[in-house]
Amino acid sequence: MTYRRTRGTVRAAAAIAAVAAISGLTGCSQLIDTLNGAETVQAVRPTPQASADNDLDDGSGFESQFTRDGSVSLSSDVADGLEVRLDVWAYDPKRTMEWHPDGEKSLGFAVNVYDHRVDEKAVLTQKRRVYLSQIAITSQTAQASNQTSSPFQFTADPRTLVPTDTLRSERGLLLNSFQGGLLVPQTTINQLPADTQGITLQFALTIAVEGAANDDASFQQQTVYQVLPIRIHPIEN
């Protein structure tokens, strides 16, 4: 996978342009519909696929999609041969077996796009461009008490998270430029309820997709959703 390296460390907590008070996974669709208005054409909701190397259910009833080394790659087809890829990894602790309810749990993520109709080294005018104008993350816990909470929220215009010379327009941040896509090296989930067994993150990406290469009149707006369940482990006494 290819990540663009930003100038300096981007910390999401400091770089977010605006933080929305999002109340759980069920409110995410309403938030994105509000942001998109009448321009929303399609919502892409891929089904997460489990990996054979995942932290599987250990008796809690919660299955994690993170691999044991704390990483996952989530793919969405937004047009024929056009893929948006969301890569997420554990930053600190890097081993997800050490993600407990107390303390901070940091992760990083990147968003990139691949046009499989052309060679990876093709010039931009030969590729179908994809712009990212908004990213929102909501959360919901799974707890032994059957209660739920939404302890982690993140929302930002990606143009505020990258250097000012990064290619962008009124449509958003250009993901398939020579500079690479969006990289957020670190953002943090803080303390969770003591009986938390897992936390599910839902990513919502608002994108504009070019229908034909080098055709400004062919853009359509979509919302891509990805869901990431992460196992939270009890502290061993």
Tab-separated table of C-alpha atoms in Angstrom:
chain	number	residue	atom	x	y	z
A	1	MET	CA	0.000	0.000	0.000
A	2	THR	CA	1.229	3.588	-0.677
A	3	TYR	CA	0.898	6.389	1.830
A	4	ARG	CA	1.715	10.028	1.209
A	5	ARG	CA	4.073	11.435	3.802
A	6	THR	CA	2.916	14.787	5.153
A	7	ARG	CA	5.161	17.595	6.340
A	8	GLY	CA	5.280	17.178	10.050
A	9	THR	CA	3.109	15.034	12.212
A	10	VAL	CA	-0.615	15.356	11.683
A	11	ARG	CA	-2.508	14.681	14.871
A	12	ALA	CA	-6.188	14.436	14.249
A	13	ALA	CA	-7.159	15.847	17.630
A	14	ALA	CA	-5.367	19.105	16.802
A	15	ALA	CA	-6.105	19.260	13.085
A	16	ILE	CA	-9.860	18.687	13.005
A	17	ALA	CA	-11.674	21.635	11.547
A	18	ALA	CA	-14.953	20.901	13.304
A	19	VAL	CA	-16.116	18.142	15.607
A	20	ALA	CA	-19.721	17.025	15.266
A	21	ALA	CA	-21.692	15.678	18.209
A	22	ILE	CA	-22.562	12.359	16.616
A	23	SER	CA	-24.596	10.024	18.827
A	24	GLY	CA	-23.747	6.469	17.785
A	25	LEU	CA	-23.774	4.538	14.535
A	26	THR	CA	-27.451	5.101	13.806
A	27	GLY	CA	-26.924	8.845	13.487
A	28	CYS	CA	-24.177	8.626	10.878
A	29	SER	CA	-26.450	8.364	7.848
A	30	GLN	CA	-28.387	11.426	8.988
A	31	LEU	CA	-25.161	13.393	9.405
A	32	ILE	CA	-23.852	12.540	5.951
A	33	ASP	CA	-27.218	13.136	4.285
A	34	THR	CA	-27.199	16.615	5.834
A	35	LEU	CA	-23.673	17.295	4.602
A	36	ASN	CA	-24.383	16.096	1.073
A	37	GLY	CA	-27.768	17.715	0.591
A	38	ALA	CA	-29.383	17.111	-2.767
A	39	GLU	CA	-26.078	16.217	-4.435
A	40	THR	CA	-25.869	12.738	-2.935
A	41	VAL	CA	-26.165	10.200	-5.720
A	42	GLN	CA	-25.337	6.894	-4.069
A	43	ALA	CA	-24.267	5.416	-0.746
A	44	VAL	CA	-21.795	2.554	-1.047
A	45	ARG	CA	-22.072	0.163	1.902
A	46	PRO	CA	-19.608	-2.712	1.439
A	47	THR	CA	-19.806	-5.781	3.651
A	48	PRO	CA	-16.658	-6.223	5.780
A	49	GLN	CA	-14.849	-9.490	5.099
A	50	ALA	CA	-13.182	-11.276	8.003
A	51	SER	CA	-9.544	-12.304	7.698
A	52	ALA	CA	-8.247	-15.703	8.774
A	53	ASP	CA	-5.692	-13.882	10.946
A	54	ASN	CA	-8.221	-11.838	12.903
A	55	ASP	CA	-8.581	-11.647	16.672
A	56	LEU	CA	-11.580	-13.963	16.708
A	57	ASP	CA	-14.196	-14.305	19.394
A	58	ASP	CA	-12.599	-15.401	22.668
A	59	GLY	CA	-15.838	-16.106	24.482
A	60	SER	CA	-17.087	-12.542	24.766
A	61	GLY	CA	-19.290	-12.835	21.679
A	62	PHE	CA	-17.420	-9.993	19.926
A	63	GLU	CA	-15.354	-10.697	16.799
A	64	SER	CA	-12.643	-8.260	15.781
A	65	GLN	CA	-11.768	-7.381	12.208
A	66	PHE	CA	-8.347	-6.120	13.193
A	67	THR	CA	-5.600	-8.656	12.534
A	68	ARG	CA	-3.430	-9.684	15.465
A	69	ASP	CA	-0.744	-7.234	14.389
A	70	GLY	CA	-3.329	-4.450	14.464
A	71	SER	CA	-4.100	-3.640	10.839
A	72	VAL	CA	-6.869	-4.007	8.261
A	73	SER	CA	-7.493	-2.957	4.656
A	74	LEU	CA	-11.102	-2.156	3.685
A	75	SER	CA	-11.989	-1.815	0.008
A	76	SER	CA	-14.962	-0.190	-1.749
A	77	ASP	CA	-15.705	-0.301	-5.482
A	78	VAL	CA	-17.129	3.116	-6.375
A	79	ALA	CA	-17.248	2.481	-10.149
A	80	ASP	CA	-16.208	-0.248	-12.566
A	81	GLY	CA	-12.535	-0.879	-11.856
A	82	LEU	CA	-12.294	2.090	-9.490
A	83	GLU	CA	-11.408	1.241	-5.884
A	84	VAL	CA	-11.301	3.382	-2.755
A	85	ARG	CA	-9.175	1.735	-0.085
A	86	LEU	CA	-9.230	2.540	3.624
A	87	ASP	CA	-6.240	1.218	5.586
A	88	VAL	CA	-6.372	1.319	9.385
A	89	TRP	CA	-3.660	0.274	11.824
A	90	ALA	CA	-3.049	0.258	15.561
A	91	TYR	CA	-0.570	2.982	16.472
A	92	ASP	CA	-0.163	2.697	20.245
A	93	PRO	CA	-0.295	0.046	21.591
A	94	LYS	CA	0.546	-1.581	18.255
A	95	ARG	CA	-0.567	-4.994	19.497
A	96	THR	CA	-4.345	-5.037	19.706
A	97	MET	CA	-4.155	-7.688	22.427
A	98	GLU	CA	-3.051	-4.742	24.591
A	99	TRP	CA	-6.122	-2.626	23.841
A	100	HIS	CA	-7.939	-2.490	27.183
A	101	PRO	CA	-10.872	-0.361	28.389
A	102	ASP	CA	-8.643	1.968	30.394
A	103	GLY	CA	-5.928	4.168	28.945
A	104	GLU	CA	-5.472	5.557	25.450
A	105	LYS	CA	-5.703	3.457	22.282
A	106	SER	CA	-4.331	5.202	19.195
A	107	LEU	CA	-4.872	4.307	15.558
A	108	GLY	CA	-3.883	5.714	12.208
A	109	PHE	CA	-5.620	5.507	8.855
A	110	ALA	CA	-5.131	6.332	5.185
A	111	VAL	CA	-7.509	6.729	2.240
A	112	ASN	CA	-6.263	6.061	-1.299
A	113	VAL	CA	-7.837	5.385	-4.687
A	114	TYR	CA	-6.841	3.002	-7.495
A	115	ASP	CA	-8.082	3.135	-11.094
A	116	HIS	CA	-7.523	-0.422	-12.313
A	117	ARG	CA	-8.416	0.483	-15.914
A	118	VAL	CA	-5.040	2.152	-16.414
A	119	ASP	CA	-1.464	1.509	-15.378
A	120	GLU	CA	-0.557	2.672	-11.890
A	121	LYS	CA	2.080	5.008	-13.396
A	122	ALA	CA	-0.355	6.583	-15.879
A	123	VAL	CA	-0.621	10.376	-15.830
A	124	LEU	CA	-3.524	11.936	-13.965
A	125	THR	CA	-5.433	12.906	-17.125
A	126	GLN	CA	-5.717	9.178	-17.930
A	127	LYS	CA	-7.205	8.312	-14.530
A	128	ARG	CA	-10.696	8.865	-13.174
A	129	ARG	CA	-10.228	11.393	-10.396
A	130	VAL	CA	-11.734	10.965	-6.931
A	131	TYR	CA	-12.025	13.842	-4.458
A	132	LEU	CA	-12.651	13.435	-0.724
A	133	SER	CA	-14.540	16.344	0.865
A	134	GLN	CA	-15.542	14.952	4.262
A	135	ILE	CA	-14.599	12.105	6.575
A	136	ALA	CA	-16.634	11.194	9.652
A	137	ILE	CA	-16.130	8.393	12.151
A	138	THR	CA	-18.695	7.349	14.738
A	139	SER	CA	-18.443	4.619	17.365
A	140	GLN	CA	-20.510	2.273	19.467
A	141	THR	CA	-19.360	0.049	22.305
A	142	ALA	CA	-20.412	-3.504	23.082
A	143	GLN	CA	-20.504	-4.024	26.856
A	144	ALA	CA	-21.080	-6.998	29.140
A	145	SER	CA	-23.886	-5.031	30.819
A	146	ASN	CA	-25.688	-4.761	27.433
A	147	GLN	CA	-25.319	-0.982	27.637
A	148	THR	CA	-23.785	1.015	24.771
A	149	SER	CA	-21.991	4.304	24.468
A	150	SER	CA	-20.447	6.412	21.702
A	151	PRO	CA	-17.120	7.481	23.184
A	152	PHE	CA	-15.236	8.334	19.993
A	153	GLN	CA	-16.172	10.788	17.247
A	154	PHE	CA	-14.099	12.279	14.456
A	155	THR	CA	-15.134	14.536	11.597
A	156	ALA	CA	-13.017	16.718	9.332
A	157	ASP	CA	-12.611	18.301	5.955
A	158	PRO	CA	-9.491	16.434	4.725
A	159	ARG	CA	-8.168	19.623	3.141
A	160	THR	CA	-7.471	20.881	6.685
A	161	LEU	CA	-5.325	17.824	7.509
A	162	VAL	CA	-2.727	18.114	4.723
A	163	PRO	CA	-0.167	20.701	3.536
A	164	THR	CA	-1.604	23.685	1.687
A	165	ASP	CA	0.141	22.725	-1.582
A	166	THR	CA	-1.686	19.385	-1.777
A	167	LEU	CA	-3.936	19.156	-4.837
A	168	ARG	CA	-7.515	20.060	-3.998
A	169	SER	CA	-10.541	21.908	-5.381
A	170	GLU	CA	-14.055	22.835	-4.329
A	171	ARG	CA	-14.828	19.115	-4.681
A	172	GLY	CA	-12.355	18.222	-1.922
A	173	LEU	CA	-8.893	16.674	-1.587
A	174	LEU	CA	-7.686	14.848	-4.712
A	175	LEU	CA	-6.935	11.261	-3.658
A	176	ASN	CA	-5.201	9.920	-6.770
A	177	SER	CA	-2.599	12.618	-7.341
A	178	PHE	CA	1.165	11.977	-7.395
A	179	GLN	CA	1.171	13.258	-3.786
A	180	GLY	CA	-0.940	10.334	-2.638
A	181	GLY	CA	-4.193	10.207	-0.697
A	182	LEU	CA	-5.141	11.208	2.824
A	183	LEU	CA	-2.955	10.109	5.741
A	184	VAL	CA	-3.912	10.624	9.398
A	185	PRO	CA	-1.008	9.076	11.336
A	186	GLN	CA	-2.614	9.125	14.774
A	187	THR	CA	-5.930	9.721	16.504
A	188	THR	CA	-6.884	8.411	19.922
A	189	ILE	CA	-9.710	6.475	21.543
A	190	ASN	CA	-9.637	7.332	25.225
A	191	GLN	CA	-10.904	5.429	28.267
A	192	LEU	CA	-13.916	3.172	27.696
A	193	PRO	CA	-16.461	1.770	30.172
A	194	ALA	CA	-14.816	-0.931	32.291
A	195	ASP	CA	-17.019	-3.731	30.909
A	196	THR	CA	-16.379	-2.867	27.237
A	197	GLN	CA	-15.798	-5.984	25.132
A	198	GLY	CA	-15.507	-4.294	21.772
A	199	ILE	CA	-15.939	-1.040	19.892
A	200	THR	CA	-17.289	-0.661	16.351
A	201	LEU	CA	-16.112	2.255	14.241
A	202	GLN	CA	-18.152	3.368	11.237
A	203	PHE	CA	-16.333	5.434	8.623
A	204	ALA	CA	-18.302	7.650	6.233
A	205	LEU	CA	-16.374	9.139	3.296
A	206	THR	CA	-18.007	11.795	1.125
A	207	ILE	CA	-16.423	11.601	-2.320
A	208	ALA	CA	-16.857	12.988	-5.834
A	209	VAL	CA	-16.125	10.388	-8.540
A	210	GLU	CA	-15.235	11.219	-12.142
A	211	GLY	CA	-17.255	9.115	-14.575
A	212	ALA	CA	-14.734	9.376	-17.418
A	213	ALA	CA	-11.084	10.388	-17.273
A	214	ASN	CA	-10.384	14.100	-17.777
A	215	ASP	CA	-14.091	14.968	-17.955
A	216	ASP	CA	-15.047	17.675	-15.458
A	217	ALA	CA	-18.716	17.349	-16.362
A	218	SER	CA	-18.917	13.671	-15.335
A	219	PHE	CA	-18.446	13.949	-11.556
A	220	GLN	CA	-21.037	12.443	-9.214
A	221	GLN	CA	-21.068	12.508	-5.418
A	222	GLN	CA	-21.253	9.371	-3.290
A	223	THR	CA	-20.943	8.374	0.338
A	224	VAL	CA	-18.806	5.334	1.125
A	225	TYR	CA	-19.372	3.533	4.431
A	226	GLN	CA	-17.009	1.073	6.093
A	227	VAL	CA	-17.514	-0.653	9.450
A	228	LEU	CA	-14.606	-1.805	11.631
A	229	PRO	CA	-15.271	-3.895	14.768
A	230	ILE	CA	-12.325	-3.937	17.199
A	231	ARG	CA	-12.030	-6.303	20.159
A	232	ILE	CA	-11.258	-4.666	23.523
A	233	HIS	CA	-9.484	-7.061	25.880
A	234	PRO	CA	-9.917	-7.306	29.637
A	235	ILE	CA	-6.916	-6.610	31.837
A	236	GLU	CA	-5.522	-9.894	33.135
A	237	ASN	CA	-5.129	-9.964	36.891
